[in-house]
Amino acid sequence: MLTRTDIETNMLPVPGSPPVRWRISEGLVPYELAIEEMEREVAAIANGEADELVWLLEHPPLYTAGTSADVADLIEPERFPVFATGRGGEYTYHGPGQRVVYVMLDLKRRRQDVRAYVAALENVIIRTLDKMNVRGERREDRVGVWVRRPEKPLLPDGGMAEDKIAALGIRLRKWVSFHGLSINVDPDLAHFSGIVPCGISAYGVTSLVDLGLPVMIGDVDVLLREAFEEVFGPAVPEAGSGG
């Protein structure tokens, strides 16, 4: 079986497809409202009533549990609201300073290959980071995007320390994707201590600002759209939306 690194991640749509809607929401969007909106959009896309959508937002502080979550990894259940979600994966944190990207694409118009889709999302993140001279890397045994931290102590097995800078968790319905990814721009990294992020305790969590980059979420959004279009094709801002 090919590794995600070796999979061809071209996910361009079939010729003649309309561009993806690109939506940026200001302020903090409650998680429940975001899920309701995603459900509506996914149904409309699946029924051919709406074009594909990428939705960029921030949430208030909260934890979400994916379909593989182990309750033992929820260390501080009273710290923030906890939401069960249908996406793949385990526990993760969302909060201010983290760019959440909900990706609603019709893979029937692109490529009906879940592993290739996950690899393509990772590729978008890696390309975005590369535009800021940050080397993001995928790991075959753990989904997400990672950065090496040679300045930190070695791991118990003697390996180099690595921190997670971006997380992924997806779901498909009638081959329409939803949920998506999150990139740590400048969240409060202490908030991750209430969980074992993605069930992985051996590695840490970092952000662009933690790595020394003086960036804002808006700066990342511009590069994120460029990287998305390189992998998935054209995207146009919705009326009244940033981007």
PDB file of C-alpha atoms in Angstrom:
ATOM      1  CA  MET A   1       0.000   0.000   0.000  1.00  0.00           C
ATOM      2  CA  LEU A   2       1.273   3.465  -0.874  1.00  0.00           C
ATOM      3  CA  THR A   3       2.145   5.778   2.000  1.00  0.00           C
ATOM      4  CA  ARG A   4       0.363   9.127   2.232  1.00  0.00           C
ATOM      5  CA  THR A   5       3.650  10.736   1.188  1.00  0.00           C
ATOM      6  CA  ASP A   6       3.649   8.713  -2.049  1.00  0.00           C
ATOM      7  CA  ILE A   7      -0.023   9.200  -2.923  1.00  0.00           C
ATOM      8  CA  GLU A   8      -0.719  11.569  -5.797  1.00  0.00           C
ATOM      9  CA  THR A   9      -2.648  14.381  -4.106  1.00  0.00           C
ATOM     10  CA  ASN A  10      -4.052  16.119  -7.173  1.00  0.00           C
ATOM     11  CA  MET A  11      -7.700  16.710  -6.254  1.00  0.00           C
ATOM     12  CA  LEU A  12      -8.673  19.149  -9.002  1.00  0.00           C
ATOM     13  CA  PRO A  13     -12.359  19.100  -9.979  1.00  0.00           C
ATOM     14  CA  VAL A  14     -13.720  17.852 -13.269  1.00  0.00           C
ATOM     15  CA  PRO A  15     -13.615  20.443 -16.078  1.00  0.00           C
ATOM     16  CA  GLY A  16     -16.438  22.955 -15.972  1.00  0.00           C
ATOM     17  CA  SER A  17     -16.942  22.763 -12.208  1.00  0.00           C
ATOM     18  CA  PRO A  18     -17.741  26.071 -10.489  1.00  0.00           C
ATOM     19  CA  PRO A  19     -15.125  27.512  -8.134  1.00  0.00           C
ATOM     20  CA  VAL A  20     -15.241  26.658  -4.455  1.00  0.00           C
ATOM     21  CA  ARG A  21     -16.917  29.227  -2.234  1.00  0.00           C
ATOM     22  CA  TRP A  22     -14.402  30.711   0.225  1.00  0.00           C
ATOM     23  CA  ARG A  23     -15.987  31.972   3.442  1.00  0.00           C
ATOM     24  CA  ILE A  24     -14.257  33.724   6.349  1.00  0.00           C
ATOM     25  CA  SER A  25     -16.260  34.404   9.516  1.00  0.00           C
ATOM     26  CA  GLU A  26     -15.198  37.116  11.928  1.00  0.00           C
ATOM     27  CA  GLY A  27     -15.380  36.696  15.704  1.00  0.00           C
ATOM     28  CA  LEU A  28     -15.814  33.423  17.566  1.00  0.00           C
ATOM     29  CA  VAL A  29     -18.381  31.017  16.108  1.00  0.00           C
ATOM     30  CA  PRO A  30     -20.112  28.710  18.640  1.00  0.00           C
ATOM     31  CA  TYR A  31     -19.385  25.075  17.846  1.00  0.00           C
ATOM     32  CA  GLU A  32     -23.046  24.030  17.805  1.00  0.00           C
ATOM     33  CA  LEU A  33     -23.888  26.699  15.238  1.00  0.00           C
ATOM     34  CA  ALA A  34     -20.951  25.683  13.060  1.00  0.00           C
ATOM     35  CA  ILE A  35     -22.058  22.050  13.060  1.00  0.00           C
ATOM     36  CA  GLU A  36     -25.626  23.013  12.143  1.00  0.00           C
ATOM     37  CA  GLU A  37     -24.369  25.174   9.282  1.00  0.00           C
ATOM     38  CA  MET A  38     -22.052  22.427   8.036  1.00  0.00           C
ATOM     39  CA  GLU A  39     -24.907  19.932   8.056  1.00  0.00           C
ATOM     40  CA  ARG A  40     -27.039  22.288   5.947  1.00  0.00           C
ATOM     41  CA  GLU A  41     -24.242  22.991   3.503  1.00  0.00           C
ATOM     42  CA  VAL A  42     -23.247  19.343   3.098  1.00  0.00           C
ATOM     43  CA  ALA A  43     -26.849  18.361   2.355  1.00  0.00           C
ATOM     44  CA  ALA A  44     -27.173  21.143  -0.215  1.00  0.00           C
ATOM     45  CA  ILE A  45     -23.880  20.222  -1.901  1.00  0.00           C
ATOM     46  CA  ALA A  46     -24.805  16.521  -2.001  1.00  0.00           C
ATOM     47  CA  ASN A  47     -28.170  17.387  -3.569  1.00  0.00           C
ATOM     48  CA  GLY A  48     -26.593  19.621  -6.201  1.00  0.00           C
ATOM     49  CA  GLU A  49     -28.197  22.718  -4.690  1.00  0.00           C
ATOM     50  CA  ALA A  50     -24.987  24.512  -3.644  1.00  0.00           C
ATOM     51  CA  ASP A  51     -21.389  24.805  -4.756  1.00  0.00           C
ATOM     52  CA  GLU A  52     -18.546  23.441  -2.666  1.00  0.00           C
ATOM     53  CA  LEU A  53     -17.453  25.476   0.349  1.00  0.00           C
ATOM     54  CA  VAL A  54     -14.376  26.138   2.468  1.00  0.00           C
ATOM     55  CA  TRP A  55     -15.242  27.917   5.710  1.00  0.00           C
ATOM     56  CA  LEU A  56     -12.565  29.599   7.834  1.00  0.00           C
ATOM     57  CA  LEU A  57     -13.397  30.524  11.423  1.00  0.00           C
ATOM     58  CA  GLU A  58     -12.364  30.528  15.072  1.00  0.00           C
ATOM     59  CA  HIS A  59     -14.184  28.870  17.963  1.00  0.00           C
ATOM     60  CA  PRO A  60     -14.376  29.803  21.643  1.00  0.00           C
ATOM     61  CA  PRO A  61     -12.278  27.436  23.816  1.00  0.00           C
ATOM     62  CA  LEU A  62     -13.607  23.863  23.637  1.00  0.00           C
ATOM     63  CA  TYR A  63     -12.624  20.241  23.222  1.00  0.00           C
ATOM     64  CA  THR A  64     -14.033  17.880  20.608  1.00  0.00           C
ATOM     65  CA  ALA A  65     -14.039  14.086  20.674  1.00  0.00           C
ATOM     66  CA  GLY A  66     -13.682  12.172  17.431  1.00  0.00           C
ATOM     67  CA  THR A  67     -14.984   8.694  16.758  1.00  0.00           C
ATOM     68  CA  SER A  68     -11.791   7.081  18.133  1.00  0.00           C
ATOM     69  CA  ALA A  69     -11.584   9.178  21.317  1.00  0.00           C
ATOM     70  CA  ASP A  70     -10.584   7.406  24.549  1.00  0.00           C
ATOM     71  CA  VAL A  71     -12.160   9.030  27.607  1.00  0.00           C
ATOM     72  CA  ALA A  72      -8.877   8.496  29.457  1.00  0.00           C
ATOM     73  CA  ASP A  73      -7.372  11.140  27.171  1.00  0.00           C
ATOM     74  CA  LEU A  74      -9.787  13.773  28.508  1.00  0.00           C
ATOM     75  CA  ILE A  75      -7.664  14.879  31.461  1.00  0.00           C
ATOM     76  CA  GLU A  76      -9.697  17.923  32.562  1.00  0.00           C
ATOM     77  CA  PRO A  77     -13.321  17.363  31.511  1.00  0.00           C
ATOM     78  CA  GLU A  78     -14.557  20.411  33.434  1.00  0.00           C
ATOM     79  CA  ARG A  79     -12.085  22.857  31.910  1.00  0.00           C
ATOM     80  CA  PHE A  80     -13.938  23.646  28.682  1.00  0.00           C
ATOM     81  CA  PRO A  81     -17.112  22.388  26.989  1.00  0.00           C
ATOM     82  CA  VAL A  82     -16.654  18.976  25.375  1.00  0.00           C
ATOM     83  CA  PHE A  83     -18.475  18.071  22.160  1.00  0.00           C
ATOM     84  CA  ALA A  84     -18.843  14.630  20.633  1.00  0.00           C
ATOM     85  CA  THR A  85     -18.408  14.880  16.889  1.00  0.00           C
ATOM     86  CA  GLY A  86     -18.722  12.528  13.963  1.00  0.00           C
ATOM     87  CA  ARG A  87     -15.300  13.283  12.521  1.00  0.00           C
ATOM     88  CA  GLY A  88     -12.500  10.759  12.613  1.00  0.00           C
ATOM     89  CA  GLY A  89      -9.749  11.010  15.193  1.00  0.00           C
ATOM     90  CA  GLU A  90      -9.580  11.518  18.936  1.00  0.00           C
ATOM     91  CA  TYR A  91      -9.632  14.575  21.221  1.00  0.00           C
ATOM     92  CA  THR A  92      -8.534  17.971  20.017  1.00  0.00           C
ATOM     93  CA  TYR A  93      -8.755  21.565  21.203  1.00  0.00           C
ATOM     94  CA  HIS A  94     -10.212  24.544  19.358  1.00  0.00           C
ATOM     95  CA  GLY A  95     -10.004  28.130  20.514  1.00  0.00           C
ATOM     96  CA  PRO A  96      -9.067  31.730  19.717  1.00  0.00           C
ATOM     97  CA  GLY A  97      -5.864  32.085  17.746  1.00  0.00           C
ATOM     98  CA  GLN A  98      -6.388  28.813  15.916  1.00  0.00           C
ATOM     99  CA  ARG A  99      -7.592  28.886  12.324  1.00  0.00           C
ATOM    100  CA  VAL A 100     -10.226  26.210  11.844  1.00  0.00           C
ATOM    101  CA  VAL A 101     -10.952  25.286   8.238  1.00  0.00           C
ATOM    102  CA  TYR A 102     -14.103  23.319   7.460  1.00  0.00           C
ATOM    103  CA  VAL A 103     -13.783  21.808   3.988  1.00  0.00           C
ATOM    104  CA  MET A 104     -16.956  20.752   2.186  1.00  0.00           C
ATOM    105  CA  LEU A 105     -16.037  19.246  -1.166  1.00  0.00           C
ATOM    106  CA  ASP A 106     -17.871  16.824  -3.443  1.00  0.00           C
ATOM    107  CA  LEU A 107     -15.296  14.115  -4.038  1.00  0.00           C
ATOM    108  CA  LYS A 108     -17.478  12.660  -6.791  1.00  0.00           C
ATOM    109  CA  ARG A 109     -16.411  15.705  -8.828  1.00  0.00           C
ATOM    110  CA  ARG A 110     -12.788  15.154  -7.884  1.00  0.00           C
ATOM    111  CA  ARG A 111     -11.502  11.782  -6.725  1.00  0.00           C
ATOM    112  CA  GLN A 112     -13.299   9.192  -4.611  1.00  0.00           C
ATOM    113  CA  ASP A 113     -10.274   8.243  -2.542  1.00  0.00           C
ATOM    114  CA  VAL A 114     -10.329   8.991   1.194  1.00  0.00           C
ATOM    115  CA  ARG A 115      -6.607   8.455   1.783  1.00  0.00           C
ATOM    116  CA  ALA A 116      -5.737  10.703  -1.152  1.00  0.00           C
ATOM    117  CA  TYR A 117      -8.096  13.355   0.211  1.00  0.00           C
ATOM    118  CA  VAL A 118      -6.460  13.287   3.664  1.00  0.00           C
ATOM    119  CA  ALA A 119      -3.028  13.465   2.030  1.00  0.00           C
ATOM    120  CA  ALA A 120      -4.221  16.413  -0.071  1.00  0.00           C
ATOM    121  CA  LEU A 121      -5.372  18.303   3.032  1.00  0.00           C
ATOM    122  CA  GLU A 122      -1.996  17.648   4.639  1.00  0.00           C
ATOM    123  CA  ASN A 123      -0.402  18.912   1.442  1.00  0.00           C
ATOM    124  CA  VAL A 124      -2.353  22.165   1.689  1.00  0.00           C
ATOM    125  CA  ILE A 125      -1.045  22.693   5.216  1.00  0.00           C
ATOM    126  CA  ILE A 126       2.531  21.798   4.267  1.00  0.00           C
ATOM    127  CA  ARG A 127       2.426  24.197   1.304  1.00  0.00           C
ATOM    128  CA  THR A 128       0.986  26.957   3.503  1.00  0.00           C
ATOM    129  CA  LEU A 129       3.755  26.523   6.062  1.00  0.00           C
ATOM    130  CA  ASP A 130       6.393  26.390   3.329  1.00  0.00           C
ATOM    131  CA  LYS A 131       5.302  29.840   2.159  1.00  0.00           C
ATOM    132  CA  MET A 132       6.369  31.045   5.636  1.00  0.00           C
ATOM    133  CA  ASN A 133       9.646  29.105   5.533  1.00  0.00           C
ATOM    134  CA  VAL A 134       8.369  26.565   8.061  1.00  0.00           C
ATOM    135  CA  ARG A 135       8.983  22.927   7.233  1.00  0.00           C
ATOM    136  CA  GLY A 136       5.888  20.919   8.013  1.00  0.00           C
ATOM    137  CA  GLU A 137       6.038  17.151   7.716  1.00  0.00           C
ATOM    138  CA  ARG A 138       3.559  14.274   7.684  1.00  0.00           C
ATOM    139  CA  ARG A 139       4.079  11.071   9.625  1.00  0.00           C
ATOM    140  CA  GLU A 140       2.632   7.773   8.428  1.00  0.00           C
ATOM    141  CA  ASP A 141       1.766   6.615  11.955  1.00  0.00           C
ATOM    142  CA  ARG A 142       0.011   9.824  13.009  1.00  0.00           C
ATOM    143  CA  VAL A 143      -2.265  12.096  11.007  1.00  0.00           C
ATOM    144  CA  GLY A 144      -1.601  15.814  11.016  1.00  0.00           C
ATOM    145  CA  VAL A 145       1.359  18.040  10.261  1.00  0.00           C
ATOM    146  CA  TRP A 146       4.440  18.183  12.453  1.00  0.00           C
ATOM    147  CA  VAL A 147       7.548  20.332  12.899  1.00  0.00           C
ATOM    148  CA  ARG A 148      10.893  19.172  14.213  1.00  0.00           C
ATOM    149  CA  ARG A 149      12.179  20.856  17.387  1.00  0.00           C
ATOM    150  CA  PRO A 150      15.952  20.237  17.567  1.00  0.00           C
ATOM    151  CA  GLU A 151      16.276  22.789  20.381  1.00  0.00           C
ATOM    152  CA  LYS A 152      14.152  20.621  22.691  1.00  0.00           C
ATOM    153  CA  PRO A 153      15.365  17.582  24.672  1.00  0.00           C
ATOM    154  CA  LEU A 154      15.450  14.301  22.787  1.00  0.00           C
ATOM    155  CA  LEU A 155      12.567  11.867  23.164  1.00  0.00           C
ATOM    156  CA  PRO A 156      12.979   8.881  25.517  1.00  0.00           C
ATOM    157  CA  ASP A 157      13.780   6.692  22.506  1.00  0.00           C
ATOM    158  CA  GLY A 158      16.521   9.099  21.446  1.00  0.00           C
ATOM    159  CA  GLY A 159      14.545  10.584  18.586  1.00  0.00           C
ATOM    160  CA  MET A 160      14.249  14.282  17.846  1.00  0.00           C
ATOM    161  CA  ALA A 161      11.407  16.152  19.526  1.00  0.00           C
ATOM    162  CA  GLU A 162       8.483  17.022  17.262  1.00  0.00           C
ATOM    163  CA  ASP A 163       5.466  19.232  17.854  1.00  0.00           C
ATOM    164  CA  LYS A 164       2.104  19.179  16.128  1.00  0.00           C
ATOM    165  CA  ILE A 165       1.201  22.421  14.401  1.00  0.00           C
ATOM    166  CA  ALA A 166      -1.929  21.329  12.519  1.00  0.00           C
ATOM    167  CA  ALA A 167      -4.631  18.714  13.081  1.00  0.00           C
ATOM    168  CA  LEU A 168      -7.022  16.956  10.704  1.00  0.00           C
ATOM    169  CA  GLY A 169     -10.308  15.177  11.183  1.00  0.00           C
ATOM    170  CA  ILE A 170     -12.787  14.487   8.418  1.00  0.00           C
ATOM    171  CA  ARG A 171     -16.108  12.874   7.712  1.00  0.00           C
ATOM    172  CA  LEU A 172     -17.811  11.980   4.438  1.00  0.00           C
ATOM    173  CA  ARG A 173     -21.493  11.802   3.589  1.00  0.00           C
ATOM    174  CA  LYS A 174     -22.488  10.756   0.069  1.00  0.00           C
ATOM    175  CA  TRP A 175     -18.863  11.512  -0.832  1.00  0.00           C
ATOM    176  CA  VAL A 176     -19.159  15.109   0.381  1.00  0.00           C
ATOM    177  CA  SER A 177     -16.495  15.955   2.937  1.00  0.00           C
ATOM    178  CA  PHE A 178     -16.953  17.970   6.087  1.00  0.00           C
ATOM    179  CA  HIS A 179     -15.056  18.915   9.225  1.00  0.00           C
ATOM    180  CA  GLY A 180     -11.471  19.483   8.076  1.00  0.00           C
ATOM    181  CA  LEU A 181      -8.331  20.919   9.617  1.00  0.00           C
ATOM    182  CA  SER A 182      -6.966  23.418  12.112  1.00  0.00           C
ATOM    183  CA  ILE A 183      -3.694  25.366  12.107  1.00  0.00           C
ATOM    184  CA  ASN A 184      -2.247  26.782  15.310  1.00  0.00           C
ATOM    185  CA  VAL A 185      -1.425  30.425  14.613  1.00  0.00           C
ATOM    186  CA  ASP A 186      -1.352  31.887  18.134  1.00  0.00           C
ATOM    187  CA  PRO A 187      -3.665  29.920  20.464  1.00  0.00           C
ATOM    188  CA  ASP A 188      -3.034  29.550  24.184  1.00  0.00           C
ATOM    189  CA  LEU A 189      -0.991  26.358  24.050  1.00  0.00           C
ATOM    190  CA  ALA A 190      -1.651  25.729  27.754  1.00  0.00           C
ATOM    191  CA  HIS A 191      -5.245  24.907  26.813  1.00  0.00           C
ATOM    192  CA  PHE A 192      -4.058  21.704  25.126  1.00  0.00           C
ATOM    193  CA  SER A 193      -2.973  20.354  28.524  1.00  0.00           C
ATOM    194  CA  GLY A 194      -6.555  19.382  29.390  1.00  0.00           C
ATOM    195  CA  ILE A 195      -6.418  16.543  26.859  1.00  0.00           C
ATOM    196  CA  VAL A 196      -3.981  14.150  25.264  1.00  0.00           C
ATOM    197  CA  PRO A 197      -4.155  15.750  21.805  1.00  0.00           C
ATOM    198  CA  CYS A 198      -5.136  13.146  19.215  1.00  0.00           C
ATOM    199  CA  GLY A 199      -4.263  10.434  21.737  1.00  0.00           C
ATOM    200  CA  ILE A 200      -0.525  11.059  21.332  1.00  0.00           C
ATOM    201  CA  SER A 201       1.327  11.878  24.550  1.00  0.00           C
ATOM    202  CA  ALA A 202       4.931  11.567  23.336  1.00  0.00           C
ATOM    203  CA  TYR A 203       4.879  14.762  21.292  1.00  0.00           C
ATOM    204  CA  GLY A 204       4.065  18.385  22.011  1.00  0.00           C
ATOM    205  CA  VAL A 205       1.979  21.090  20.374  1.00  0.00           C
ATOM    206  CA  THR A 206       3.258  24.297  18.848  1.00  0.00           C
ATOM    207  CA  SER A 207       2.045  27.323  16.879  1.00  0.00           C
ATOM    208  CA  LEU A 208       3.431  29.693  14.297  1.00  0.00           C
ATOM    209  CA  VAL A 209       3.961  32.390  16.920  1.00  0.00           C
ATOM    210  CA  ASP A 210       5.576  29.852  19.254  1.00  0.00           C
ATOM    211  CA  LEU A 211       8.028  29.127  16.424  1.00  0.00           C
ATOM    212  CA  GLY A 212       8.906  32.824  16.303  1.00  0.00           C
ATOM    213  CA  LEU A 213       6.810  34.002  13.361  1.00  0.00           C
ATOM    214  CA  PRO A 214       5.122  37.398  13.902  1.00  0.00           C
ATOM    215  CA  VAL A 215       2.003  36.462  11.933  1.00  0.00           C
ATOM    216  CA  MET A 216      -1.701  37.108  12.286  1.00  0.00           C
ATOM    217  CA  ILE A 217      -4.535  34.823  11.246  1.00  0.00           C
ATOM    218  CA  GLY A 218      -5.317  37.076   8.288  1.00  0.00           C
ATOM    219  CA  ASP A 219      -1.776  36.617   6.980  1.00  0.00           C
ATOM    220  CA  VAL A 220      -2.166  32.852   7.167  1.00  0.00           C
ATOM    221  CA  ASP A 221      -5.545  33.002   5.414  1.00  0.00           C
ATOM    222  CA  VAL A 222      -3.994  34.539   2.291  1.00  0.00           C
ATOM    223  CA  LEU A 223      -1.348  31.826   2.048  1.00  0.00           C
ATOM    224  CA  LEU A 224      -3.855  29.113   2.904  1.00  0.00           C
ATOM    225  CA  ARG A 225      -6.054  30.074  -0.022  1.00  0.00           C
ATOM    226  CA  GLU A 226      -3.052  30.068  -2.366  1.00  0.00           C
ATOM    227  CA  ALA A 227      -2.074  26.584  -1.200  1.00  0.00           C
ATOM    228  CA  PHE A 228      -5.659  25.320  -1.398  1.00  0.00           C
ATOM    229  CA  GLU A 229      -5.998  26.480  -4.998  1.00  0.00           C
ATOM    230  CA  GLU A 230      -2.736  24.737  -5.922  1.00  0.00           C
ATOM    231  CA  VAL A 231      -4.174  21.416  -4.744  1.00  0.00           C
ATOM    232  CA  PHE A 232      -7.953  21.719  -5.169  1.00  0.00           C
ATOM    233  CA  GLY A 233      -8.465  24.412  -7.806  1.00  0.00           C
ATOM    234  CA  PRO A 234     -10.061  27.873  -7.860  1.00  0.00           C
ATOM    235  CA  ALA A 235     -11.843  29.399  -4.876  1.00  0.00           C
ATOM    236  CA  VAL A 236     -13.727  32.697  -4.783  1.00  0.00           C
ATOM    237  CA  PRO A 237     -14.741  34.720  -1.703  1.00  0.00           C
ATOM    238  CA  GLU A 238     -18.413  34.667  -0.851  1.00  0.00           C
ATOM    239  CA  ALA A 239     -20.191  38.012  -0.985  1.00  0.00           C
ATOM    240  CA  GLY A 240     -19.700  39.774   2.333  1.00  0.00           C
ATOM    241  CA  SER A 241     -16.871  37.434   3.342  1.00  0.00           C
ATOM    242  CA  GLY A 242     -13.182  38.210   3.737  1.00  0.00           C
ATOM    243  CA  GLY A 243     -10.539  36.459   1.714  1.00  0.00           C
TER     244      GLY A 243
END
